[in-house]
Short mmCIF file of C-alpha atoms and ligand atoms in Angstrom, two decimals:
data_model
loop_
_atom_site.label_atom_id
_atom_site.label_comp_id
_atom_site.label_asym_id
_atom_site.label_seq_id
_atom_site.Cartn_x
_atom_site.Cartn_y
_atom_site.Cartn_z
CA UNK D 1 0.00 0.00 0.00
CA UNK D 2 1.27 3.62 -0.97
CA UNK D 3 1.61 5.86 2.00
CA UNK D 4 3.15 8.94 2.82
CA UNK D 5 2.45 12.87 2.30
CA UNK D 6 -0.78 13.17 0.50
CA UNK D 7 -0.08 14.74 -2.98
CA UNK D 8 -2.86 17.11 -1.91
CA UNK D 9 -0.48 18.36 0.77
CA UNK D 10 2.66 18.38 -1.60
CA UNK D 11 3.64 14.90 -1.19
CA UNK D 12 4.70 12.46 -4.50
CA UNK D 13 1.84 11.55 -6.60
CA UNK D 14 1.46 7.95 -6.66
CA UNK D 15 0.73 7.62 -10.92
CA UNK D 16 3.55 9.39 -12.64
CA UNK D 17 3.18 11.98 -15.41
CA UNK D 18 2.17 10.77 -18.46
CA UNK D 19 1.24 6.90 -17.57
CA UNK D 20 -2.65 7.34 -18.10
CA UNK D 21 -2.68 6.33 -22.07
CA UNK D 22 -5.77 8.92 -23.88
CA UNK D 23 -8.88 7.62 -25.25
CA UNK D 24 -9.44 6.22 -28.34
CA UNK D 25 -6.09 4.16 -28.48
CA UNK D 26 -5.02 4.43 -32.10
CA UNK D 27 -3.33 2.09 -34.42
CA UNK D 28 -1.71 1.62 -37.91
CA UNK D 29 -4.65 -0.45 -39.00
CA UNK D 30 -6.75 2.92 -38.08
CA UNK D 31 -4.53 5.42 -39.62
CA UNK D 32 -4.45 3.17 -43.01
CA UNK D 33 -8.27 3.36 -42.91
CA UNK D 34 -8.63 6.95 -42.36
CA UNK D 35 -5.80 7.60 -44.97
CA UNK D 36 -7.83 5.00 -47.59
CA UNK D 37 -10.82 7.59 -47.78
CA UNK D 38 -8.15 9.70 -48.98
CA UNK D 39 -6.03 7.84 -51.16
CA UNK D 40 -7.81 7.24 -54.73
CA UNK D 41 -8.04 11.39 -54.81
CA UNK D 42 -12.12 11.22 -55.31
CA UNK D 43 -14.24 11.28 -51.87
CA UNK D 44 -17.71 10.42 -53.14
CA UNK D 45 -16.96 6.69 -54.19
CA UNK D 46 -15.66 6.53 -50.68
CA UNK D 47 -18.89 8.11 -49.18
CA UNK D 48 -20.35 5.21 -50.68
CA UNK D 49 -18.30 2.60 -49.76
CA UNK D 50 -18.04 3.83 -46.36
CA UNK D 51 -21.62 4.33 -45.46
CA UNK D 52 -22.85 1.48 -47.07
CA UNK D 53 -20.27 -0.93 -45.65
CA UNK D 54 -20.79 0.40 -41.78
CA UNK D 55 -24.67 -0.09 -41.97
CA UNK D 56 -23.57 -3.35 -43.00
CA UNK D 57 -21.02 -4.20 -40.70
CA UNK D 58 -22.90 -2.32 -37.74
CA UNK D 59 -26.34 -4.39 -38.44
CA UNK D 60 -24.07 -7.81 -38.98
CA UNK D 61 -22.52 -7.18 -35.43
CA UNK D 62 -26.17 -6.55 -33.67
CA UNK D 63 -27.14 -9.30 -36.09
CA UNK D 64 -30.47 -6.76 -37.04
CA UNK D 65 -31.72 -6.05 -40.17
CA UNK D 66 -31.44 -2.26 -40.83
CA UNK D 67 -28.60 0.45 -39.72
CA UNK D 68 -28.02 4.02 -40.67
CA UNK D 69 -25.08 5.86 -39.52
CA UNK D 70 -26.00 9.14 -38.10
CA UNK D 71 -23.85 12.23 -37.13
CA UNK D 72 -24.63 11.95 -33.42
CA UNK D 73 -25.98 9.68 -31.13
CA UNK D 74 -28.93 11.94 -30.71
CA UNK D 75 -29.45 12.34 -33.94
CA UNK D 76 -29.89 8.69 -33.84
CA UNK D 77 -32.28 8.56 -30.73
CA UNK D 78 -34.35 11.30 -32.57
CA UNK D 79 -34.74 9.25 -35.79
CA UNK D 80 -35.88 6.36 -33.33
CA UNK D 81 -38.50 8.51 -31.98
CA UNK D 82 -39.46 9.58 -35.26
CA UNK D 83 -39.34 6.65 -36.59
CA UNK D 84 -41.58 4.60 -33.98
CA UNK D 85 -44.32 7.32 -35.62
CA UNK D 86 -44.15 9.49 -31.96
CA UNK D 87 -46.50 12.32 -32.61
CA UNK D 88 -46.69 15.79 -30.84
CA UNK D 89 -47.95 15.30 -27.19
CA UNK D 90 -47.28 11.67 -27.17
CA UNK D 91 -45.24 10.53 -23.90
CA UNK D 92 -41.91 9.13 -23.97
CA UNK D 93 -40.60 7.55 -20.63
CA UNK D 94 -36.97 8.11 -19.86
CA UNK D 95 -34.89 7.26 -16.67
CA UNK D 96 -33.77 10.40 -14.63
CA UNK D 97 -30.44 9.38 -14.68
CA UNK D 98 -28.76 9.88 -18.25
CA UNK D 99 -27.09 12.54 -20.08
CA UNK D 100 -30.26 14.93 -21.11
CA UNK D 101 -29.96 13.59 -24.91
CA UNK D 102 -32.43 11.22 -23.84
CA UNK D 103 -34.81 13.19 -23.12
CA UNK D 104 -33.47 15.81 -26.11
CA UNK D 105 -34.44 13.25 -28.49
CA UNK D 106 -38.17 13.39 -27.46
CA UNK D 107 -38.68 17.05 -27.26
CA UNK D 108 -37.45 17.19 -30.58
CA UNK D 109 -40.06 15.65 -32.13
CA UNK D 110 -42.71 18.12 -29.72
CA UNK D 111 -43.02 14.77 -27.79
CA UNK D 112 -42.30 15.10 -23.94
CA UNK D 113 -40.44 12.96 -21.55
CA UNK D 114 -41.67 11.58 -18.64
CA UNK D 115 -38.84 10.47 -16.04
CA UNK D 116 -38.68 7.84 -13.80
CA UNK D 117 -35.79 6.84 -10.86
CA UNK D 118 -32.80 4.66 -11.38
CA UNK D 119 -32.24 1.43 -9.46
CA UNK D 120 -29.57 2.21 -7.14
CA UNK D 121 -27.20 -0.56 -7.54
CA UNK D 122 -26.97 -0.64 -11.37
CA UNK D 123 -28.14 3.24 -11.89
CA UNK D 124 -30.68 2.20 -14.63
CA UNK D 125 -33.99 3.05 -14.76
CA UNK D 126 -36.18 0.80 -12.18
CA UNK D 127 -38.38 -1.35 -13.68
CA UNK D 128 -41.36 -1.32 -10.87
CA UNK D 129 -40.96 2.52 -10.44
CA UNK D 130 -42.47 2.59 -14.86
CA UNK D 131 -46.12 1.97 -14.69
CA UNK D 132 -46.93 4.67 -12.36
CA UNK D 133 -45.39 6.76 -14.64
CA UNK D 134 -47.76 5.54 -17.69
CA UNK D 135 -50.64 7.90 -18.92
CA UNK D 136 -53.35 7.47 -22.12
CA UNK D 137 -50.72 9.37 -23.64
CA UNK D 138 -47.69 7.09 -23.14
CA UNK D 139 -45.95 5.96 -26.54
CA UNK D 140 -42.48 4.22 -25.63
CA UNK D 141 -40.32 3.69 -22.95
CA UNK D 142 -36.26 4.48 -23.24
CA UNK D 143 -34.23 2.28 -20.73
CA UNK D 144 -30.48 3.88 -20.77
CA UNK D 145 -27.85 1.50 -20.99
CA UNK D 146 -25.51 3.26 -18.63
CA UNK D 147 -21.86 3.42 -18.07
CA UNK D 148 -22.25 0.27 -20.00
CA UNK D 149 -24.61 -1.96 -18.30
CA UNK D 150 -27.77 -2.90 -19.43
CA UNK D 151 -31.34 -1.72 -18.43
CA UNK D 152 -33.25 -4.79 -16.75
CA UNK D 153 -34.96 -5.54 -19.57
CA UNK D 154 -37.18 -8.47 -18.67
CA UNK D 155 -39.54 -6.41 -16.88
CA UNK D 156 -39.33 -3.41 -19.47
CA UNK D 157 -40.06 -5.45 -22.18
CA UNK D 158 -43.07 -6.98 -20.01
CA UNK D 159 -44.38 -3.55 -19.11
CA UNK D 160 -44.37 -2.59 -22.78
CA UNK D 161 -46.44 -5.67 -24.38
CA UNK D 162 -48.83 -5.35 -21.56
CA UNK D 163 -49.53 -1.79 -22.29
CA UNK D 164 -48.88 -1.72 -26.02
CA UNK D 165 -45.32 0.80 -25.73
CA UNK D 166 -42.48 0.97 -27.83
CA UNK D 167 -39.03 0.37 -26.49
CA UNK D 168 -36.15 2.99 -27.40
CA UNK D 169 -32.73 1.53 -26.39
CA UNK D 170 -30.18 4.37 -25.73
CA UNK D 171 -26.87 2.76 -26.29
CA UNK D 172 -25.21 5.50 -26.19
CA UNK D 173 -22.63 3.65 -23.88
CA UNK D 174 -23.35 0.36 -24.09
CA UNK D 175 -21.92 -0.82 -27.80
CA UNK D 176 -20.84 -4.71 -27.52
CA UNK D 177 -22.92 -4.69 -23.32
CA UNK D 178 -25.21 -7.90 -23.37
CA UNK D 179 -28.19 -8.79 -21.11
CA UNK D 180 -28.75 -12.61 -20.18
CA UNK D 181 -26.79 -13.44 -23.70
CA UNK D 182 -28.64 -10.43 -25.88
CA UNK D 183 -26.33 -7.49 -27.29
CA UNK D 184 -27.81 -4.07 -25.89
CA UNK D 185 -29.43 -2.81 -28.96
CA UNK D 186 -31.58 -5.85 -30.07
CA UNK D 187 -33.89 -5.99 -27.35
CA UNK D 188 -36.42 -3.15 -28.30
CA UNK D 189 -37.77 -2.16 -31.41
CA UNK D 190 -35.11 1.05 -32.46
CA UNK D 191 -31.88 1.78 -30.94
CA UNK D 192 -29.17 4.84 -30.70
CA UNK D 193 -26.29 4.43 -30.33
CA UNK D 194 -23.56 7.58 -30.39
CA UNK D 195 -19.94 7.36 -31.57
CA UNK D 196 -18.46 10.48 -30.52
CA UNK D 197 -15.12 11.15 -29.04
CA UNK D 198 -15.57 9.26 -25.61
CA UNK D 199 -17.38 6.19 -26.48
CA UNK D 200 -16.77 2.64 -26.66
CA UNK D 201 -16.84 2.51 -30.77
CA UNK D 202 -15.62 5.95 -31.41
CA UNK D 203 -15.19 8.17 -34.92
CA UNK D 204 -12.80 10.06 -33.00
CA UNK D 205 -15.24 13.05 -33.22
CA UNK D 206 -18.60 12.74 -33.11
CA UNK D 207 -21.26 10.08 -34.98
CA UNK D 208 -23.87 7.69 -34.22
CA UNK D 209 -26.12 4.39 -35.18
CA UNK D 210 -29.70 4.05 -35.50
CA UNK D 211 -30.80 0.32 -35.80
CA UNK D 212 -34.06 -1.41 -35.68
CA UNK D 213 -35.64 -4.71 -36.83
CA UNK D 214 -38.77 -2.80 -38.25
CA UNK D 215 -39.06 -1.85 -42.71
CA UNK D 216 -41.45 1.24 -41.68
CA UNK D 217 -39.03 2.09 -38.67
CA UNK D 218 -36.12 2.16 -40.70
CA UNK D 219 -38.19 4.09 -43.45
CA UNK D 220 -39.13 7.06 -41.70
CA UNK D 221 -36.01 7.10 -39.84
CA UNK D 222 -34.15 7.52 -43.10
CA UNK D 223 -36.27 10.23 -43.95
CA UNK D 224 -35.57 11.99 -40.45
CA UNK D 225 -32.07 11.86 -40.98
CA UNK D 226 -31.99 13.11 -45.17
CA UNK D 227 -34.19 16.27 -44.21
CA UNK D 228 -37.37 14.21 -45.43
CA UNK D 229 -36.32 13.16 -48.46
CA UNK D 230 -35.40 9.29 -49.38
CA UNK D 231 -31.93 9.27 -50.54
CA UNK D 232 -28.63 7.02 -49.91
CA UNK D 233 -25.28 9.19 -48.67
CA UNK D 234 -23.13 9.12 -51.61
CA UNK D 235 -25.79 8.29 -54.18
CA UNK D 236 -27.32 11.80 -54.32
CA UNK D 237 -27.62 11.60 -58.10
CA UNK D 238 -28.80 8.48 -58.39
CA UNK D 239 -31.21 8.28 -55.92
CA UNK D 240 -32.70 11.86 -55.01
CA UNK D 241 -35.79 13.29 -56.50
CA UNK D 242 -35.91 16.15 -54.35
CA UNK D 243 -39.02 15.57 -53.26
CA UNK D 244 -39.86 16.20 -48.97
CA UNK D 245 -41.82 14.01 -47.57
CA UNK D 246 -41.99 15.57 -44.35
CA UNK D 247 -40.38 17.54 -41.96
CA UNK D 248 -36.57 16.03 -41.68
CA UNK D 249 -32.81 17.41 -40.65
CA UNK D 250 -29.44 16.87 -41.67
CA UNK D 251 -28.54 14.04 -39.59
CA UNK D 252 -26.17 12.87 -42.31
CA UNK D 253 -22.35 11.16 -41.15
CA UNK D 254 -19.22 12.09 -42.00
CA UNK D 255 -16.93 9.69 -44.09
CA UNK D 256 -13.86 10.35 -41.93
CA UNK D 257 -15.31 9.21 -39.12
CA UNK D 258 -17.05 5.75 -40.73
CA UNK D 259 -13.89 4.88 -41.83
CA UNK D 260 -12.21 5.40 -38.26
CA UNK D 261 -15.09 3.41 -36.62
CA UNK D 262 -15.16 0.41 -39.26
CA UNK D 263 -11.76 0.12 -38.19
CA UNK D 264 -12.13 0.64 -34.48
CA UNK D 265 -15.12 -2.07 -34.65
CA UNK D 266 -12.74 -4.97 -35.27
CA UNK D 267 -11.42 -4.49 -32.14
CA UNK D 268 -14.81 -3.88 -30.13
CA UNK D 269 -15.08 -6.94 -28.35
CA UNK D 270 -11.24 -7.48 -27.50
CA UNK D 271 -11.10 -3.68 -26.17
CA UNK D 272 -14.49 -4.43 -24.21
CA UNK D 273 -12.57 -8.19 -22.88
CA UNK D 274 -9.88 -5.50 -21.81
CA UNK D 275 -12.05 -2.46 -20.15
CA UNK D 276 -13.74 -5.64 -18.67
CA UNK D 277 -10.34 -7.17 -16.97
CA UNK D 278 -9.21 -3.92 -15.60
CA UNK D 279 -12.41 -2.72 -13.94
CA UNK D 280 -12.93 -6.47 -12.28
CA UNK D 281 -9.14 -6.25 -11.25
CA UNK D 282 -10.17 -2.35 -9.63
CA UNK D 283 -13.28 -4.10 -8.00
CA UNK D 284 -11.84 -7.22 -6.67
CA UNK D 285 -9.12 -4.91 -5.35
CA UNK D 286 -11.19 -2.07 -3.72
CA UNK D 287 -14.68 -3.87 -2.59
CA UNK D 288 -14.90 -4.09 1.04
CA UNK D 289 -12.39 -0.72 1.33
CA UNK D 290 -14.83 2.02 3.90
CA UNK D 291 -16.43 4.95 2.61
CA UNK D 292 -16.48 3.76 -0.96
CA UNK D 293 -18.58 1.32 -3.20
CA UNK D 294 -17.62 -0.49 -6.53
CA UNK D 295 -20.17 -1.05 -9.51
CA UNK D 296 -22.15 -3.59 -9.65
CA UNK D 297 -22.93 -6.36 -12.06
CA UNK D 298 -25.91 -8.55 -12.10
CA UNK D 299 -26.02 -11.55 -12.84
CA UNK D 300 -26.57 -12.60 -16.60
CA UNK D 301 -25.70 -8.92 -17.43
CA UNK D 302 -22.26 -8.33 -19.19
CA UNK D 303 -21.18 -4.80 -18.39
CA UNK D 304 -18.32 -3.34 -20.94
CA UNK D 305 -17.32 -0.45 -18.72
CA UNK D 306 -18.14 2.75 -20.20
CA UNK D 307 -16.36 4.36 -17.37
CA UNK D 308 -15.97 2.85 -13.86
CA UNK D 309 -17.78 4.21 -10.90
CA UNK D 310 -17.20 4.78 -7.31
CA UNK D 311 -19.82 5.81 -4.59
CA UNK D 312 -18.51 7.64 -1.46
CA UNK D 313 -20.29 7.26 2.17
CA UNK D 314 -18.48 9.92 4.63
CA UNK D 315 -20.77 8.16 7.28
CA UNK D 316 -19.26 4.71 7.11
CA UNK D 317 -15.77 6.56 8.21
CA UNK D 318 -17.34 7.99 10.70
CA UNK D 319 -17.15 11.55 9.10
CA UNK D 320 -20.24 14.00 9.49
CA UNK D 321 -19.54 16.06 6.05
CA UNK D 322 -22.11 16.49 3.52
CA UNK D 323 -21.75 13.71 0.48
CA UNK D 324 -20.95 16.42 -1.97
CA UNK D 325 -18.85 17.98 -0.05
CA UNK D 326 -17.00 14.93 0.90
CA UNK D 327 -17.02 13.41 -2.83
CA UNK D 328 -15.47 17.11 -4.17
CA UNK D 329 -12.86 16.96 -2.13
CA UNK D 330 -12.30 13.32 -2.65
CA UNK D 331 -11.86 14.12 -6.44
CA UNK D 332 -9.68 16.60 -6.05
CA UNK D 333 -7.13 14.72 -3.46
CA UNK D 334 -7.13 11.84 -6.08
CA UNK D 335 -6.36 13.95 -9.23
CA UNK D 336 -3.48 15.38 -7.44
CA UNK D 337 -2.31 11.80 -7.15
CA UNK D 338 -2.44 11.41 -10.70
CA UNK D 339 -6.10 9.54 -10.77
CA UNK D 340 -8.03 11.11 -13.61
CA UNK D 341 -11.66 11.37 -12.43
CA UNK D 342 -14.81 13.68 -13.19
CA UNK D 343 -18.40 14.32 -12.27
CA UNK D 344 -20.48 13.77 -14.85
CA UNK D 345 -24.24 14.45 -14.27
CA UNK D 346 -24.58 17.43 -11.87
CA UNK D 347 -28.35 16.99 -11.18
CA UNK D 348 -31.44 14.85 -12.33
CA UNK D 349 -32.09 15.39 -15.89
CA UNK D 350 -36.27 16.68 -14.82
CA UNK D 351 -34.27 19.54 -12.11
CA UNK D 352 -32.18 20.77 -15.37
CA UNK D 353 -33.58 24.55 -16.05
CA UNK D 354 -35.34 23.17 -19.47
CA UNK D 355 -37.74 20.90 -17.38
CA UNK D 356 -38.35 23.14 -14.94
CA UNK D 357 -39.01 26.36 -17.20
CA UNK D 358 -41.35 23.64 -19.19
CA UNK D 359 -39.61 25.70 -22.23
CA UNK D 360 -38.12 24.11 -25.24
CA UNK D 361 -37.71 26.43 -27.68
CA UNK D 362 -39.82 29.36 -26.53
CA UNK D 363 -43.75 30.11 -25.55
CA UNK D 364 -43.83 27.10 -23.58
CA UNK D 365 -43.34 24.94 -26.29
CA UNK D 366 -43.46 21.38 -26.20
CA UNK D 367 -45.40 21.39 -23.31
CA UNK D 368 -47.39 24.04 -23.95
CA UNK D 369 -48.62 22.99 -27.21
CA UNK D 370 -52.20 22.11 -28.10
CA UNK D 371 -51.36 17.76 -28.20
CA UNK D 372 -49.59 18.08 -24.67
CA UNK D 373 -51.48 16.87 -21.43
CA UNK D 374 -51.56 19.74 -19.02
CA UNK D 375 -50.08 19.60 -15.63
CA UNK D 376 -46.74 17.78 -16.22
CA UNK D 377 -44.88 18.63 -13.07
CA UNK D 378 -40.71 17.76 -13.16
CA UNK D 379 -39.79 17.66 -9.18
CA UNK D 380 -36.78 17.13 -7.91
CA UNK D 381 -37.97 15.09 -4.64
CA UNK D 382 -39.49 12.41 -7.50
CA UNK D 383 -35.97 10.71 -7.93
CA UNK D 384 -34.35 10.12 -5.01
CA UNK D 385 -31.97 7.41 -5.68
CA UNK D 386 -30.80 9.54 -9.02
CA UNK D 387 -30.21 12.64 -6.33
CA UNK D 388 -28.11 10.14 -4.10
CA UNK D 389 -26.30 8.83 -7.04
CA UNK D 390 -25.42 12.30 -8.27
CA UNK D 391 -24.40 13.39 -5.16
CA UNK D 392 -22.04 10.36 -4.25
CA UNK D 393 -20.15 9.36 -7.35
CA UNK D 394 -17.15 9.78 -9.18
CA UNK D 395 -15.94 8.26 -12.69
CA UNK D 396 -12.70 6.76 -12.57
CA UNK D 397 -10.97 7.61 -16.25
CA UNK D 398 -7.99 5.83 -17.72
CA UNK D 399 -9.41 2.02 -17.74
CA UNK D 400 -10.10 1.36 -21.21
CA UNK D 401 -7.23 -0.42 -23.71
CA UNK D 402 -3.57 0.11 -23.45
CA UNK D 403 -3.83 1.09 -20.11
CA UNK D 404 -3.41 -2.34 -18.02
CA UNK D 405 -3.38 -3.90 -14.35
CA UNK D 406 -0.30 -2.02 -13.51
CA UNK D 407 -2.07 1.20 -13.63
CA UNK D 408 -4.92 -0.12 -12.26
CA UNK D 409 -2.95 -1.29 -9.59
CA UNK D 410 -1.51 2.48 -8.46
CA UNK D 411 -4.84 3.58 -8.85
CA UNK D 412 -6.06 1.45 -6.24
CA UNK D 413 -2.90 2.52 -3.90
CA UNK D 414 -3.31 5.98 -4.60
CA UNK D 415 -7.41 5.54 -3.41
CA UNK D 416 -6.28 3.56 -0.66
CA UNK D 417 -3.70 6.33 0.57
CA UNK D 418 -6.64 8.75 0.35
CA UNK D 419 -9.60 7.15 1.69
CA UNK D 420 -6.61 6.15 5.02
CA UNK D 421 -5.86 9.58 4.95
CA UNK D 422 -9.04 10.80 4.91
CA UNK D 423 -9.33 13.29 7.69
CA UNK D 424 -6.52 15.35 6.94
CA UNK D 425 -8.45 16.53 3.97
CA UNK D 426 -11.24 18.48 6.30
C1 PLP G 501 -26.69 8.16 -22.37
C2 PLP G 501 -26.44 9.04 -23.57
N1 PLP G 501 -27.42 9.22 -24.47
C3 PLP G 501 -27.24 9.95 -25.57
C4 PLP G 501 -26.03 10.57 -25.84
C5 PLP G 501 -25.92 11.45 -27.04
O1 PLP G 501 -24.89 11.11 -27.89
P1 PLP G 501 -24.16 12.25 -28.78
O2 PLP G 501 -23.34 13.08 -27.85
O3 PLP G 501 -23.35 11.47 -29.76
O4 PLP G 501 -25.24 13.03 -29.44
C6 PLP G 501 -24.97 10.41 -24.94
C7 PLP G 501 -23.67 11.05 -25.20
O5 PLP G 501 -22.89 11.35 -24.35
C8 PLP G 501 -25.18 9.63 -23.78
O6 PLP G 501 -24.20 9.45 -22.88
#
């Protein structure tokens, strides 16, 4: 165990300079691919060959029958939305612990999201918590697949025959996660997935996947994403008649970034085996350690590690400090021993100003609008275990391919020199 003068306090850091490895780890076999779209000296056969072969590839790893790559992962979400038929005023339940795309996705189409608490042990949304939530005017449901575990879908799915809902995966972070055997993605009847800079299966920038197993879905999706016309990327010419069907936007990917991704998705699973080694070698190391919790993974579920969480509890170390203030401070002692962490959500999607102005994109709008039920209320106290969560956690950064045990291993000595040197940080 790594002791001494708290780095904090102008003792050694315990991970030196330079050791954490960035995010997305790039190889030859990725800068020949990128250089390919480059190489013949004429871009729009490779706009071709790129889109067309990463719908492919994407929808031959789900194993579903249609893809389109998007330029964003909520681009993607949206075209689900869209493409389920959602209508202005319909309902859209989302948990109230995601990044607000989620919910984005919804009020884009003058839909509006209804929230509903996260399970606190696997921070998805909770299953028995969703039919309370249901009205006449509920359309879909949108479990979030977060940090890389999968929504309990069993019961989602269940909750959604009986009452006749659509089911909007957000994979977002969960590209290659699988629940009892099934790849997140699959499960309900459109998914989003994003590929921007962070993610699992990354253009390096920013991107995203819509999938579904549904003709129709996939049609109108198309059309949400080519400003409501039906044409293929590349095949303007061929295929356009410049003819709107409907309202649409310009949802359309960049080739750059499907070539980076084709490449980084031959490596999916192996950098997922990898995220997957590290984060059990952080958990077996640091479960049972006070104050602090690891993630957990149910049974059946196979959690790819988005990013790996920690919960603080000042209370089991005997310390009367408010959680925040307790997991700020924690955060900051641990970067200055070299740990790179963050906060990521600050406060329950429904408390974010938008939901609690009820104001899109001025007068009022979506909720204001004639198809909207009156009286949606977004409070605060309705998601307890999403406040807790937000208050408590940290994401630790750094565990995700060519960063290996031996980093994970001074991470878990510089945590332990904190958490035992815990009161000299108050
Ligand atoms: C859970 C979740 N949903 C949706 C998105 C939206 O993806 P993008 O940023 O590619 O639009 C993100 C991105 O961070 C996300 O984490």
């Amino acid at each position: 165990m790594s002791s001494g003068k708290l780095a904090i306090h102008g003792g050694q850091a315990v991970v030196p300079k330079g050791m954490v490895k960035p995010w997305p780890h790039i190889t030859d076999e990725d800068r020949q691919a990128v250089m390919e779209v480059l190489a013949d000296g004429n871009i729009l056969p490779q706009r071709t060959l790129q889109n067309e072969s990463l719908t492919r590839e994407w929808a031959e790893y789900l194993g579903v029958r249609y893809c389109i790559p998007t330029n964003s992962g909520t681009s993607a979400l949206h075209m689900a939305v869209a493409g389920l038929g959602i209508e202005p005023g319909d309902e859209v339940i989302v948990p109230a612990f995601t990044y607000w795309a989620s919910a984005a996705a919804v009020l884009h189409h003058n839909a509006i999201p209804i929230f509903v608490d996260i399970d606190p042990h696997t921070y998805t949304i909770d299953p028995t918590k969703i039919e309370a939530r249901i009205s006449d005017r509920t359309r879909a449901i949108m479990p979030v697949h977060i940090h890389g575990l999968s929504a309990d879908m069993d019961p989602i799915l269940e909750i959604a025959r009986k009452h006749s809902l659509a089911v909007i995966e957000d994979c977002a972070q969960s590209h290659g996660a699988r629940y009892k055997g099934k790849l997140c993605g699959t499960m309900g009847d459109a998914a989003g997935f994003s590929t921007q800079a962070s993610k699992v299966l990354t253009t390096g920038s920013e991107g995203g996947l819509f999938t579904t197993n549904d003709e129709l879905v996939h049609k109108r999706a198309a059309l949400t994403q080519y400003l409501g016309e039906l044409v293929v990327p590349g095949r303007e010419r061929e295929t356009q008649d410049y003819n709107a069907h409907g309202l649409g936007w310009v949802y359309r990917p960049d080739v750059f970034g499907q070539a980076f991704v084709r490449s980084q998705l031959k490596r999916l699973d192996a950098n997922n085996d990898w995220r997957r080694k590290n984060c059990a070698y952080l958990t077996e190391r640091l479960q049972g350690t006070p104050g602090l919790s690891t993630p957990y993974e149910p049974e059946g579920s196979h959690h790819i590690y988005y990013v790996y969480t920690l919960e603080f509890y000042p209370e089991q170390l005997k310390l009367d400090i408010p959680t925040r203030a307790f997991r700020d401070r924690l955060m900051e002692a641990l970067a200055a021993e070299g740990v790179p962490n963050t906060q990521w959500q600050r406060m329950a999607v429904p408390s974010q100003e938008v939901f609690q102005a009820k104001d899109g994109y001025g007068k009022g709008c979506p909720w204001s609008c004639p198809y909207s039920r009156p009286g949606i209320e977004y409070r605060t106290e309705d998601y307890p275990m999403t406040n807790r969560f937000v208050d408590r956690n940290i994401y630790l950064l750094g565990i995700y391919p060519p960063n290996g045990e031996d980093l994970m291993e001074l991470y878990v000595q510089a945590i332990e020199k904190v958490i035992g040197q815990v009161r000299e940080l108050f």
